[in-house]
mmCIF file of C-alpha atoms in Angstrom:
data_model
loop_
_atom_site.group_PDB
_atom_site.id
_atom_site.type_symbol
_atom_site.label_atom_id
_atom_site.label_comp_id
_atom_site.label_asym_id
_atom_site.label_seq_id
_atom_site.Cartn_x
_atom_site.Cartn_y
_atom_site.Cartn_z
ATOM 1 C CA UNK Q 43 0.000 0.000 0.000
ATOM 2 C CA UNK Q 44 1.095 3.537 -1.030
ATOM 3 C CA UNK Q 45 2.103 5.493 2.135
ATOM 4 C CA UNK Q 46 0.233 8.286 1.053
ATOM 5 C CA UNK Q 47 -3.310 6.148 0.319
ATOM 6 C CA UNK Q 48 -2.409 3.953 3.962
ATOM 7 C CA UNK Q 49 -5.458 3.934 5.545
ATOM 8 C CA UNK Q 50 -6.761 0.426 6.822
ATOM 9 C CA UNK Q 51 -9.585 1.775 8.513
ATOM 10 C CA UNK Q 52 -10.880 3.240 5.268
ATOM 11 C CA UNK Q 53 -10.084 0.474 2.951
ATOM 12 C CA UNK Q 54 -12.300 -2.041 5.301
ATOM 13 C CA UNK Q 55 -15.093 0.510 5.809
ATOM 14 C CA UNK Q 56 -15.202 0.899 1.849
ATOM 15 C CA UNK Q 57 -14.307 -1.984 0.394
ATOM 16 C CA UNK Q 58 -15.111 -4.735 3.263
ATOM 17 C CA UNK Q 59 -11.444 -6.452 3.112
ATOM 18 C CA UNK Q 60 -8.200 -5.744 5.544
ATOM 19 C CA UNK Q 61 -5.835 -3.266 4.214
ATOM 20 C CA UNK Q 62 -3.812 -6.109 3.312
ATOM 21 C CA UNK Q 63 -5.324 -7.606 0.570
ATOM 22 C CA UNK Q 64 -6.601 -4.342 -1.398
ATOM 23 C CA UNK Q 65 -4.354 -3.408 -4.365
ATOM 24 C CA UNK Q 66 -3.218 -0.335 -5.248
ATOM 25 C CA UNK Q 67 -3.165 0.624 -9.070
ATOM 26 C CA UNK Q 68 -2.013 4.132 -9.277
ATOM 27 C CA UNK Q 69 -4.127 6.267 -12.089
ATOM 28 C CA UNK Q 70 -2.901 9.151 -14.545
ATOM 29 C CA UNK Q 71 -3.400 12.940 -13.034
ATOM 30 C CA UNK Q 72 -1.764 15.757 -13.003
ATOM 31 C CA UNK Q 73 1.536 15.138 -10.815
ATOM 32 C CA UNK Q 74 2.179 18.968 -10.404
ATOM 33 C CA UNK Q 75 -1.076 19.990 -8.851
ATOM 34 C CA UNK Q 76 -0.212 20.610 -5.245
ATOM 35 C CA UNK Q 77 -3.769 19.896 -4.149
ATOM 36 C CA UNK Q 78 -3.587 16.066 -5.132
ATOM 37 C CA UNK Q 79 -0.773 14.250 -3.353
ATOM 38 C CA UNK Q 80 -2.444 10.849 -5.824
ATOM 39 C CA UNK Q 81 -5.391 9.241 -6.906
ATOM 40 C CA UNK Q 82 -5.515 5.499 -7.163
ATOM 41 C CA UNK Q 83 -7.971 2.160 -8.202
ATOM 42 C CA UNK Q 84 -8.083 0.375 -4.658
ATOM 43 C CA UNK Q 85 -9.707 -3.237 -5.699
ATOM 44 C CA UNK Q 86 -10.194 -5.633 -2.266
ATOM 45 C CA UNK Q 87 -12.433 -8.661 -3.039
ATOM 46 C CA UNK Q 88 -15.105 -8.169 -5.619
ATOM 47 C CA UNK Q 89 -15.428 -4.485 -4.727
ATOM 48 C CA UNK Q 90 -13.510 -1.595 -6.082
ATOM 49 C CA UNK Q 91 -13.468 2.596 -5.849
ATOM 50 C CA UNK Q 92 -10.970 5.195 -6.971
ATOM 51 C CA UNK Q 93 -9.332 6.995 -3.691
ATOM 52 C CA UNK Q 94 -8.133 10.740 -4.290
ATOM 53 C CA UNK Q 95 -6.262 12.239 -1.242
ATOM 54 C CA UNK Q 96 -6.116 15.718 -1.105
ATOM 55 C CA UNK Q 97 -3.456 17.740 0.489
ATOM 56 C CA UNK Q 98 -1.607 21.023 1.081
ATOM 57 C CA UNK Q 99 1.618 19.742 2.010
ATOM 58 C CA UNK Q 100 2.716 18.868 -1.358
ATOM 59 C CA UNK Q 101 5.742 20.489 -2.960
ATOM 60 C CA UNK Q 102 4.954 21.551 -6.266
ATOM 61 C CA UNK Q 103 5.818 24.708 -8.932
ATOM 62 C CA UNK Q 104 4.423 28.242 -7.571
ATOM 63 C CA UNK Q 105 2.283 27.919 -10.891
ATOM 64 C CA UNK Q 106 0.278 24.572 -8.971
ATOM 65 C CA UNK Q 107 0.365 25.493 -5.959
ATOM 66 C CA UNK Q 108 -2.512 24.489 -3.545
ATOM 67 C CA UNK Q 109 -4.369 27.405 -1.850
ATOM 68 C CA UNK Q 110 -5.662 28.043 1.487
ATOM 69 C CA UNK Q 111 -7.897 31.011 -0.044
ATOM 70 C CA UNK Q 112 -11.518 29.579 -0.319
ATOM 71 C CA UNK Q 113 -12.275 31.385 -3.989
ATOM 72 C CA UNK Q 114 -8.409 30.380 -5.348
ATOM 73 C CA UNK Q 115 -8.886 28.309 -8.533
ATOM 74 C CA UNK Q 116 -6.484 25.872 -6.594
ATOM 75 C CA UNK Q 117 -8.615 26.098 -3.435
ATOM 76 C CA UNK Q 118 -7.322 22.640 -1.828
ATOM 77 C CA UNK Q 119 -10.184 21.375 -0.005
ATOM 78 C CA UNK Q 120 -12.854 22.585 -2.925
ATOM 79 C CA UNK Q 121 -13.500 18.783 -4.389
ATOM 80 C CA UNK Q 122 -14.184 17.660 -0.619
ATOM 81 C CA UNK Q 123 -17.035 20.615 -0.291
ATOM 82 C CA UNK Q 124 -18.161 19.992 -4.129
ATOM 83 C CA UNK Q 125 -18.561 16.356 -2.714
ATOM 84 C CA UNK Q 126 -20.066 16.997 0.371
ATOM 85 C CA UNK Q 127 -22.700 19.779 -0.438
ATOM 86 C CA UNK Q 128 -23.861 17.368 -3.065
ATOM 87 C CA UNK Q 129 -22.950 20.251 -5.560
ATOM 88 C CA UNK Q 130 -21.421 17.546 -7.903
ATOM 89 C CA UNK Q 131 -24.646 15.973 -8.443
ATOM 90 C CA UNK Q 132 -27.188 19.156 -9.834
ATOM 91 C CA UNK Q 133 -26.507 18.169 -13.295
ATOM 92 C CA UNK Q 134 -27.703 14.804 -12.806
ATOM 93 C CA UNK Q 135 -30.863 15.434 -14.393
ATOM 94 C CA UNK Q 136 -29.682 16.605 -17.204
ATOM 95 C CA UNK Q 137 -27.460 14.103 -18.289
ATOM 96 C CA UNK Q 138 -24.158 14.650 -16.185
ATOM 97 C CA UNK Q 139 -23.257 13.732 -13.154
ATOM 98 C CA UNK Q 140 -20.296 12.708 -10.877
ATOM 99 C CA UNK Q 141 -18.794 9.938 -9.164
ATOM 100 C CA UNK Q 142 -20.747 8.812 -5.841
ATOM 101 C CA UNK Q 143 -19.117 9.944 -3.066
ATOM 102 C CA UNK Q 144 -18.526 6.715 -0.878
ATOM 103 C CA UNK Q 145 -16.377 7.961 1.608
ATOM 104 C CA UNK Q 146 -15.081 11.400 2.746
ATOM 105 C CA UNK Q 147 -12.422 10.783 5.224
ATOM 106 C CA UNK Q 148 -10.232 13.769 7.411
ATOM 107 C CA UNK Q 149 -6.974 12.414 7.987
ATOM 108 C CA UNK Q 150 -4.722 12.828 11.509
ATOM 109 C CA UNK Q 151 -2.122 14.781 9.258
ATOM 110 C CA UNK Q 152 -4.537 16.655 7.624
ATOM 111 C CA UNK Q 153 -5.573 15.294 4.537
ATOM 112 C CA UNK Q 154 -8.364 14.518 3.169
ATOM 113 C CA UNK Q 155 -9.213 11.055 1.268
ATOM 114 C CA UNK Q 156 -12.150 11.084 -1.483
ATOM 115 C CA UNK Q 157 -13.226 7.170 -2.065
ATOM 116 C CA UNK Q 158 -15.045 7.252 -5.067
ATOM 117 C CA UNK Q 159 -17.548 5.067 -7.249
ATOM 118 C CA UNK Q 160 -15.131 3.509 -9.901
ATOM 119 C CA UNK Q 161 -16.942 4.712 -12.949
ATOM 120 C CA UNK Q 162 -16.941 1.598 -15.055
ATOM 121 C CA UNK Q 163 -18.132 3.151 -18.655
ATOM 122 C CA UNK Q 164 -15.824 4.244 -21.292
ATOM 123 C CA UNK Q 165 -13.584 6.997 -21.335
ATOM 124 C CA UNK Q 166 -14.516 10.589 -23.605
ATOM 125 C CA UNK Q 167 -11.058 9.733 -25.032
ATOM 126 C CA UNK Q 168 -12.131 6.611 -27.253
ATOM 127 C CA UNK Q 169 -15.542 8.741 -28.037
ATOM 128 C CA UNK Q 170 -17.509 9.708 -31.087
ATOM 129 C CA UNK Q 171 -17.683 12.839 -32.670
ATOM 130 C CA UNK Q 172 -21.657 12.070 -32.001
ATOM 131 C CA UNK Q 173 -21.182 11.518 -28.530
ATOM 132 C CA UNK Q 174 -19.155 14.760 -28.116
ATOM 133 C CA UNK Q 175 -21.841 16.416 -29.677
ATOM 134 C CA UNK Q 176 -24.582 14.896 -27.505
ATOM 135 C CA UNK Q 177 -22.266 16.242 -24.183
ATOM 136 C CA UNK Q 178 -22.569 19.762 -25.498
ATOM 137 C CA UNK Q 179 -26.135 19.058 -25.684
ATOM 138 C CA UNK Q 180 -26.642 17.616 -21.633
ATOM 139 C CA UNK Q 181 -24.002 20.649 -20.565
ATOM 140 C CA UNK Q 182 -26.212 23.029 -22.218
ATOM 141 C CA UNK Q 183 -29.702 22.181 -20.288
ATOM 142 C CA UNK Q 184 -27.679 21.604 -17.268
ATOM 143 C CA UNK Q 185 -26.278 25.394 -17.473
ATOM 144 C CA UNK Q 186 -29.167 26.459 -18.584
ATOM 145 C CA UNK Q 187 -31.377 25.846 -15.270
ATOM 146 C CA UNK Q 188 -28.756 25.418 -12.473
ATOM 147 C CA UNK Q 189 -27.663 28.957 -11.280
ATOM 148 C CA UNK Q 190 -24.422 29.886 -10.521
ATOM 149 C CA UNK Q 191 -23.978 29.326 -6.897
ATOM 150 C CA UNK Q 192 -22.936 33.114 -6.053
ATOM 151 C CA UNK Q 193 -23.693 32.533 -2.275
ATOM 152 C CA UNK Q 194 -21.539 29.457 -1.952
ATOM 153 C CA UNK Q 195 -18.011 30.390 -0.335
ATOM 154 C CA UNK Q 196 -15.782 27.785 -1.401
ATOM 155 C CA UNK Q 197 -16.433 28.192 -5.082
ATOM 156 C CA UNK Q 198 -13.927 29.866 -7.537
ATOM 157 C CA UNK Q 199 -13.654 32.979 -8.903
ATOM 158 C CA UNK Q 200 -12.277 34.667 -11.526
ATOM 159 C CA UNK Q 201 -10.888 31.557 -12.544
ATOM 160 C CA UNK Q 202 -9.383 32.529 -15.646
ATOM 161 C CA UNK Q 203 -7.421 35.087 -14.655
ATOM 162 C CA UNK Q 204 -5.996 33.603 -12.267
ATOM 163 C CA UNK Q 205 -5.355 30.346 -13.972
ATOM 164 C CA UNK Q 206 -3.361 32.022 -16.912
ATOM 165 C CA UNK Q 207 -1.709 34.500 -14.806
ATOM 166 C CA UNK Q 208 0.802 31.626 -13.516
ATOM 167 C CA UNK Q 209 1.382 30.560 -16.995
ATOM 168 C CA UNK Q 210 4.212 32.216 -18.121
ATOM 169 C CA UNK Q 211 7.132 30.090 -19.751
ATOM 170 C CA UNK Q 212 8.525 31.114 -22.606
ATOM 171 C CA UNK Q 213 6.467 34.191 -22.866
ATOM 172 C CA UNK Q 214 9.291 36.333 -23.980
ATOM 173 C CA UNK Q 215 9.950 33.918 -27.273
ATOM 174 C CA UNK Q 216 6.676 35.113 -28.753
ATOM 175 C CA UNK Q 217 8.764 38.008 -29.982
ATOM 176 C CA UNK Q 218 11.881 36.096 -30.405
ATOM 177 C CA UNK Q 219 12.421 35.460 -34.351
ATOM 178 C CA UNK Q 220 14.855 32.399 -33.195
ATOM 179 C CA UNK Q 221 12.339 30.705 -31.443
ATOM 180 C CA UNK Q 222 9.859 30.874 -34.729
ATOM 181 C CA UNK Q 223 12.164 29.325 -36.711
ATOM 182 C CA UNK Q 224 12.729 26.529 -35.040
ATOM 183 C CA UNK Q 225 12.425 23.212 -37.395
ATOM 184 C CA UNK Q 226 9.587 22.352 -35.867
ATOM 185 C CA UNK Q 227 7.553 25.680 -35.454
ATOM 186 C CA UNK Q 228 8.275 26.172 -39.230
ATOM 187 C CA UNK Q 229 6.777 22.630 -40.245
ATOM 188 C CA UNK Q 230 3.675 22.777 -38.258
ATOM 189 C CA UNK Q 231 2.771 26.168 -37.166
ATOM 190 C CA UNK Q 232 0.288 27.911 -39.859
ATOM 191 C CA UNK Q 233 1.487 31.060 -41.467
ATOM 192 C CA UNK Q 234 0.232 34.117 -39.827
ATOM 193 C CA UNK Q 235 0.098 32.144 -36.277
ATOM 194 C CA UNK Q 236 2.945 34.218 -34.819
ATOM 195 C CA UNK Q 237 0.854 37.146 -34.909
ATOM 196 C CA UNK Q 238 -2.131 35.811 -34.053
ATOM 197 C CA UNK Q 239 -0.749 34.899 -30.723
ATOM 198 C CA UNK Q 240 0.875 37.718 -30.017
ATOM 199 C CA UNK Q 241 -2.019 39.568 -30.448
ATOM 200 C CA UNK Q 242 -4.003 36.921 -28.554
ATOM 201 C CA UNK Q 243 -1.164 37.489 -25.475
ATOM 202 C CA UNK Q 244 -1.125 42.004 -26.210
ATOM 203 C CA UNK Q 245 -5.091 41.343 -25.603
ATOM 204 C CA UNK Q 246 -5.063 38.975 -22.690
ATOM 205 C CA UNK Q 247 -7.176 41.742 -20.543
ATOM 206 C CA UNK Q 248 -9.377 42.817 -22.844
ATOM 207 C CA UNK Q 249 -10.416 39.151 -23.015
ATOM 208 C CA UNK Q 250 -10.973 38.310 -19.392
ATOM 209 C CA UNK Q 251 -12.708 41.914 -18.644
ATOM 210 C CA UNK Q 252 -15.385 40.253 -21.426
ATOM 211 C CA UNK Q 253 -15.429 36.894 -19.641
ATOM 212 C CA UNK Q 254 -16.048 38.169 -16.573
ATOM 213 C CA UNK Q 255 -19.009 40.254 -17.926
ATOM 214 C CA UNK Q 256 -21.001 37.868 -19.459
ATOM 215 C CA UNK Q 257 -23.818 36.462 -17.997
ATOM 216 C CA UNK Q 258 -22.839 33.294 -15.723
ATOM 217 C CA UNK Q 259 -23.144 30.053 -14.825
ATOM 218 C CA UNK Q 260 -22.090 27.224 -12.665
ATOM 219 C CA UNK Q 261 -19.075 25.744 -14.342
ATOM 220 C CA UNK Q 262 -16.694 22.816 -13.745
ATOM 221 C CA UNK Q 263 -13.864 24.543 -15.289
ATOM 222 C CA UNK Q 264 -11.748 21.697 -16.239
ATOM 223 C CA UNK Q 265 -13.854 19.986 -18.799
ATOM 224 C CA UNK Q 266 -11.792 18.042 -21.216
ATOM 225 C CA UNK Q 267 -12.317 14.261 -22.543
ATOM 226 C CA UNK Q 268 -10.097 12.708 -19.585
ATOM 227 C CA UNK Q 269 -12.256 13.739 -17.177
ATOM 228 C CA UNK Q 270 -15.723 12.389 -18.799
ATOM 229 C CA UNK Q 271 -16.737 8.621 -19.041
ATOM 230 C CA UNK Q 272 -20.283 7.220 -20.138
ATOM 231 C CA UNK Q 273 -22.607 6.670 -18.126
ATOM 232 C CA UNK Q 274 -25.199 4.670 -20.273
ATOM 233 C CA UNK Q 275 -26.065 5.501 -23.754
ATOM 234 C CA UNK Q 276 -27.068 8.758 -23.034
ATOM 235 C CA UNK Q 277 -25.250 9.932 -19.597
ATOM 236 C CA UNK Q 278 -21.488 10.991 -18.693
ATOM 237 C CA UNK Q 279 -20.042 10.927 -15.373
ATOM 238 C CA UNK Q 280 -17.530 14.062 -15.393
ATOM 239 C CA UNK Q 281 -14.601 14.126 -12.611
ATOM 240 C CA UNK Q 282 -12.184 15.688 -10.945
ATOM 241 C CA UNK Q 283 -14.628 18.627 -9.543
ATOM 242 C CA UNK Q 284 -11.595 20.281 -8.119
ATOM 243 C CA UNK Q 285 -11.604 24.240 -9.606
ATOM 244 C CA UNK Q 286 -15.896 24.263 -9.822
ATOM 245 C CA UNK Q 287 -17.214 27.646 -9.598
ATOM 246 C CA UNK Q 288 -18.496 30.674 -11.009
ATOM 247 C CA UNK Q 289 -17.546 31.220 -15.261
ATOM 248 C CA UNK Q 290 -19.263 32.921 -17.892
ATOM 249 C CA UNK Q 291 -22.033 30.854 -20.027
ATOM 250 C CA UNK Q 292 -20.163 29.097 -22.696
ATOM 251 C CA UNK Q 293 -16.933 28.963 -21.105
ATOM 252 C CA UNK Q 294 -16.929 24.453 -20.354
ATOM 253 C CA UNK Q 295 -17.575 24.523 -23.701
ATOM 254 C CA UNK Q 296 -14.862 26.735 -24.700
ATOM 255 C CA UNK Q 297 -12.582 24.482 -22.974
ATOM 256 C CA UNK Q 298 -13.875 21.473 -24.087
ATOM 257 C CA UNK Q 299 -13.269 21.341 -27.593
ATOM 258 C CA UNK Q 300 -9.074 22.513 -27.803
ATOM 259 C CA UNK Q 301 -9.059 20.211 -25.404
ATOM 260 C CA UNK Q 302 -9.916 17.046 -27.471
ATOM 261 C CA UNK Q 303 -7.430 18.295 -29.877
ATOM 262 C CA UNK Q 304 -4.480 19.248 -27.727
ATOM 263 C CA UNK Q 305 -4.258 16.072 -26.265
ATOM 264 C CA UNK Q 306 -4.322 13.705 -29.200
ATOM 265 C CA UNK Q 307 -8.254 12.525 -28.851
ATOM 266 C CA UNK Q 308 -9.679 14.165 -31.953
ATOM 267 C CA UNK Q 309 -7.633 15.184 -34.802
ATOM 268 C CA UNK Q 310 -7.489 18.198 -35.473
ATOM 269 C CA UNK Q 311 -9.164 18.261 -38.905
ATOM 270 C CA UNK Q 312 -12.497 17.714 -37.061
ATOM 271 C CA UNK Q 313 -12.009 20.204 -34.929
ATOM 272 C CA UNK Q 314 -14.576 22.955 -36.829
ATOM 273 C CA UNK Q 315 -16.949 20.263 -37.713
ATOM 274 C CA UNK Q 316 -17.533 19.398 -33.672
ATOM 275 C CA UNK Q 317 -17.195 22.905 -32.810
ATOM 276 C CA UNK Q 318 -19.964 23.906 -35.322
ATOM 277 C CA UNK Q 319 -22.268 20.824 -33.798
ATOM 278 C CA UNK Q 320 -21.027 20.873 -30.486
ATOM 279 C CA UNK Q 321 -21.925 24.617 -29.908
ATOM 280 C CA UNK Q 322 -25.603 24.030 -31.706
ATOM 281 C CA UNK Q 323 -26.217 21.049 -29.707
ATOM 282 C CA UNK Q 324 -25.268 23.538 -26.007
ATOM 283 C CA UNK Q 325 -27.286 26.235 -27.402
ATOM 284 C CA UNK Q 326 -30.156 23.597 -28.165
ATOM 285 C CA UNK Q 327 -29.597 22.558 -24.841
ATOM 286 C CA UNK Q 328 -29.914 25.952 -23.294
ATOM 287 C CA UNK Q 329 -33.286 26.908 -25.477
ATOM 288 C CA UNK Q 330 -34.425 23.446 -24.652
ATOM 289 C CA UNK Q 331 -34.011 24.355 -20.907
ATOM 290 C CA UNK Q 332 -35.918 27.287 -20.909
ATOM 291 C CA UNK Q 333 -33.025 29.748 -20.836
ATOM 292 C CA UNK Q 334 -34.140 32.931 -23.006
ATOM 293 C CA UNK Q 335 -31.099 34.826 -23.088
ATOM 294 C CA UNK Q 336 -29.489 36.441 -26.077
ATOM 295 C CA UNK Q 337 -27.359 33.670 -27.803
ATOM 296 C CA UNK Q 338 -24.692 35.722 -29.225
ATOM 297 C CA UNK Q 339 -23.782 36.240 -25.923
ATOM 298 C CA UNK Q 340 -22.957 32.346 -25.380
ATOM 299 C CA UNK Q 341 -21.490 32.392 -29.160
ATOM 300 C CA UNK Q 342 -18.868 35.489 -27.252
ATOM 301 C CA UNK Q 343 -18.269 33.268 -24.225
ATOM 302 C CA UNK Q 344 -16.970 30.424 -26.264
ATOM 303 C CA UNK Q 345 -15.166 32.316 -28.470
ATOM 304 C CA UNK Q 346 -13.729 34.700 -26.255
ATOM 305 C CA UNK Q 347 -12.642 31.403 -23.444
ATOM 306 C CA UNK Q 348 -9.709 31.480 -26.358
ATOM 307 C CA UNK Q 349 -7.525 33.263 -23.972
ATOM 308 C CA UNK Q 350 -7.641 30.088 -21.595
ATOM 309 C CA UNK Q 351 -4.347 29.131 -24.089
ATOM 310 C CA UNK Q 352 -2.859 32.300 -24.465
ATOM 311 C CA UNK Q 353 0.198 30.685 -23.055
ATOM 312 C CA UNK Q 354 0.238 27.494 -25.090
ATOM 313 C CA UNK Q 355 1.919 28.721 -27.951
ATOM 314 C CA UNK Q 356 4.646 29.928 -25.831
ATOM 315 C CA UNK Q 357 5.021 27.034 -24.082
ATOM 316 C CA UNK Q 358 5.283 24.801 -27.229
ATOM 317 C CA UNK Q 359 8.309 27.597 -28.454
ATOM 318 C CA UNK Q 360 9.750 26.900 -24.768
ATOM 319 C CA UNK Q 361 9.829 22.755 -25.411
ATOM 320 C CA UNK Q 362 10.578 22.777 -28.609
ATOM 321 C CA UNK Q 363 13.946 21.076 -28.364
ATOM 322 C CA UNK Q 364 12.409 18.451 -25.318
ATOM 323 C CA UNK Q 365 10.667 14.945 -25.941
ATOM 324 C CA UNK Q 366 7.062 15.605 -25.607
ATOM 325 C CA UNK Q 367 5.723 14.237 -22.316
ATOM 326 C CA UNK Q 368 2.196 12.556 -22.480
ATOM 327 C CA UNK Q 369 -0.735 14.023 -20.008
ATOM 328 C CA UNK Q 370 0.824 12.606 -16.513
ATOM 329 C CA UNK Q 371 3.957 11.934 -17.122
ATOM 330 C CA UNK Q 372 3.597 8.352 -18.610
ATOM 331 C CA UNK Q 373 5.134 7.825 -21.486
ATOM 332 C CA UNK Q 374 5.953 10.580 -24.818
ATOM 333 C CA UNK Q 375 4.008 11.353 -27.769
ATOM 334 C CA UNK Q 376 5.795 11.852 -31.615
ATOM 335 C CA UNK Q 377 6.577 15.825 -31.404
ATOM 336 C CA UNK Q 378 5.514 16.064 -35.018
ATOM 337 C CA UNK Q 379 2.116 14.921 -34.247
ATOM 338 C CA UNK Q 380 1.769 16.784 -31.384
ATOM 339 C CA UNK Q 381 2.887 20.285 -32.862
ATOM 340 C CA UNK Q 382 1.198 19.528 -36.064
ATOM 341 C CA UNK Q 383 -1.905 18.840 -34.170
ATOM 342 C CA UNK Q 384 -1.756 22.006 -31.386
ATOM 343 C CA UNK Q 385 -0.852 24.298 -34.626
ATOM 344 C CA UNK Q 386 -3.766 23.769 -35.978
ATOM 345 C CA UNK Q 387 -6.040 24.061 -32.966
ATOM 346 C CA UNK Q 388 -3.924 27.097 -32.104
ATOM 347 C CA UNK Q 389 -4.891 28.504 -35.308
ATOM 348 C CA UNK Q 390 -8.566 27.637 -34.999
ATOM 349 C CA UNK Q 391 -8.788 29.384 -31.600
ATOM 350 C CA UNK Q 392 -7.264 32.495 -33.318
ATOM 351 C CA UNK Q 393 -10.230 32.182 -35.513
ATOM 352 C CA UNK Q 394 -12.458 32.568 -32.312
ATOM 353 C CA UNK Q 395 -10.649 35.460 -30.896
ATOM 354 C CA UNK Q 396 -10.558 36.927 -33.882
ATOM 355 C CA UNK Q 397 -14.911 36.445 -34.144
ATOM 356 C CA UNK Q 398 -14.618 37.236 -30.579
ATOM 357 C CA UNK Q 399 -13.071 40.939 -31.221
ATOM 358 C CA UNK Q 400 -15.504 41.447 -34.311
ATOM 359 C CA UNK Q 401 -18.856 40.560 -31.757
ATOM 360 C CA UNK Q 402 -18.251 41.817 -28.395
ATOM 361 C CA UNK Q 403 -18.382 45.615 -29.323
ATOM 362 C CA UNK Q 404 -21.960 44.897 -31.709
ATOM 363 C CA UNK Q 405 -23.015 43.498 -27.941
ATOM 364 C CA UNK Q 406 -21.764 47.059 -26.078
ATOM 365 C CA UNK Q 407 -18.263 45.811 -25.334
ATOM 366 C CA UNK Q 408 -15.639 48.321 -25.898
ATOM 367 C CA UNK Q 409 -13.398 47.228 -28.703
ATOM 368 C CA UNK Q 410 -10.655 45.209 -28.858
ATOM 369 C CA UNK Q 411 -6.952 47.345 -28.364
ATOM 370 C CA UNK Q 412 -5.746 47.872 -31.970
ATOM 371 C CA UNK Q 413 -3.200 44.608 -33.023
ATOM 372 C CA UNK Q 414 0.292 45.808 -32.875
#
């Protein structure tokens, strides 16, 4: 047993067996996050659940760092309250909900250990373009009806801002010629890309002032294919509830679809085709929920959530001489599929800035700062 996931007590009151003869099977995350110190598949007898321990001990990057601040993005206890509250299960009707909650145990060094249902249906990342489509659909309705939960503490804000404002390597080679003509920035990044994310970076402010206008709603704020499994034929179960809290309408969505892209789930050739039917499918979703708002509004919060990867480009300039490391550390990925890939979807998010700066002042934004 792990030392960090030893807990006998636990493992008997969960699974029914002694400590002793539960195994262990350690599952991918995010090793930097300072809030998780791991997250594992405990199987004893016939019974099985995933155990997350939370933490804010852990010695991470400033960028990851867990929070004692209840409205931090990284907010280190936030999952446990998400859990507990039953906050992670007001999307049920709709379509989406999360893990049971089968144990929420506070440890003698302070920890806290999340045993959770072991979600048994199969991951977003092996999914259909159709079944993307029909999430965008369930997150609608779900958004729709469920407010934003202004009066609950522990929920994030400003998310965004605060997310991106750690993210900051390689920033200075977006205006570093060198770095653009790298071998591999000149095979796979689009012409005109350099300027687009420049521009993108110059107008990092103007975007979040326009996020954090638009009309809200609860959001999960780390939606992406690795944290979705089916739940039926027509049902996901999304986890890892960690940074939940208050975004703009639009924004999950926003987040959503780069995200199949930049990590190798959809190519990136379908990317406009799901965005078109993924973002018709939410706004069905929405109508279909009874939400009456003005829908170019939604069309500006996906569109303007581009600046989520304002860093990304820089990043990739950064790492462009390093082995690309798969999500979690486990393994690599070919670094000419994986630039070729992000290009694109770089390039396509341009495209939404870019419709982003064209829509917000028609909608009584002020307009964009002239590109440089």
């Amino acid at each position: 047993m792990p030392e960090v996931a030893a807990a006998p007590a636990e493992v008997r009151e969960v699974l029914g067996v002694p400590a002793d003869r539960a195994v262990f099977e350690p599952l991918t995350h995010n090793p930097c996050n300072g809030v998780t110190a791991g997250v594992w598949r405990v199987t004893g007898g016939d019974r099985s659940a995933v155990l997350k321990v939370l933490t804010r001990t852990k010695e991470t990057a400033v960028s990851w760092a867990a929070s004692n601040d209840p409205r931090h993005w990284n907010f280190w206890r936030r999952e446990a309250y998400v859990y507990g509250a039953g906050l992670a299960q007001v999307w049920q009707r709709y379509g989406i909900r999360a893990p049971r909650l089968l144990e929420c145990a506070e440890r003698p060094d302070g920890d806290v250990a999340l045993w959770l249902e072991d979600v048994p249906g199969a991951p977003a990342t092996a999914w259909s373009l159709t079944r993307h489509v029909d999430h965008a659909h369930r997150l609608g309705a779900a958004q729709g009806t469920v407010g934003a939960g202004e009066d609950t503490p522990w929920l994030s804000r400003r998310f965004l801002r605060d997310y991106t404002a750690g993210k900051t390597t390689g920033e200075a080679l977006l205006d570093t010629d060198e770095a653009w003509q790298h071998p591999l920035i000149r095979r796979h990044f689009p012409p005109g890309l350099r300027e687009d994310m420049v521009r993108l970076r110059h107008d990092r402010e103007w975007f979040l002032t326009v996020m954090e206008s638009l009309p809200r709603a609860l959001c999960h704020l780390d939606q992406w294919p690795a944290n979705l499994r089916a739940d039926g034929p027509d049902a996901g179960v999304l986890l890892d509830w960690a940074f939940t809290g208050d975004g703009a309408l639009g924004e999950d969505l926003g987040n959503y679809l780069p995200d199949c892209v930049f990590d190798l789930f959809v190519p990136a050739a379908d990317l406009p085709g799901l965005a078109k039917a993924a973002y018709d499918a939410y706004v069905q979703g929405l109508r279909g929920s009874g939400w009456r708002g003005d829908e170019a509004l939604v069309r500006l919060g996906v569109c303007a959530s581009a600046v989520k990867y304002d860093w990304l480009a820089a990043m990739m300039l950064a790492r462009a001489d390093e082995e690309p490391v798969a999500y979690g550390g486990e393994g690599t990925v070919p670094a000419e599929l994986r630039y070729r890939e992000r290009g694109l979807a770089l390039a396509y998010l341009a495209e939404w800035a870019a419709e982003a700066r064209l829509l917000a002042p028609r909608l009584g934004f002020p307009e964009a700062p002239s590109g440089r």
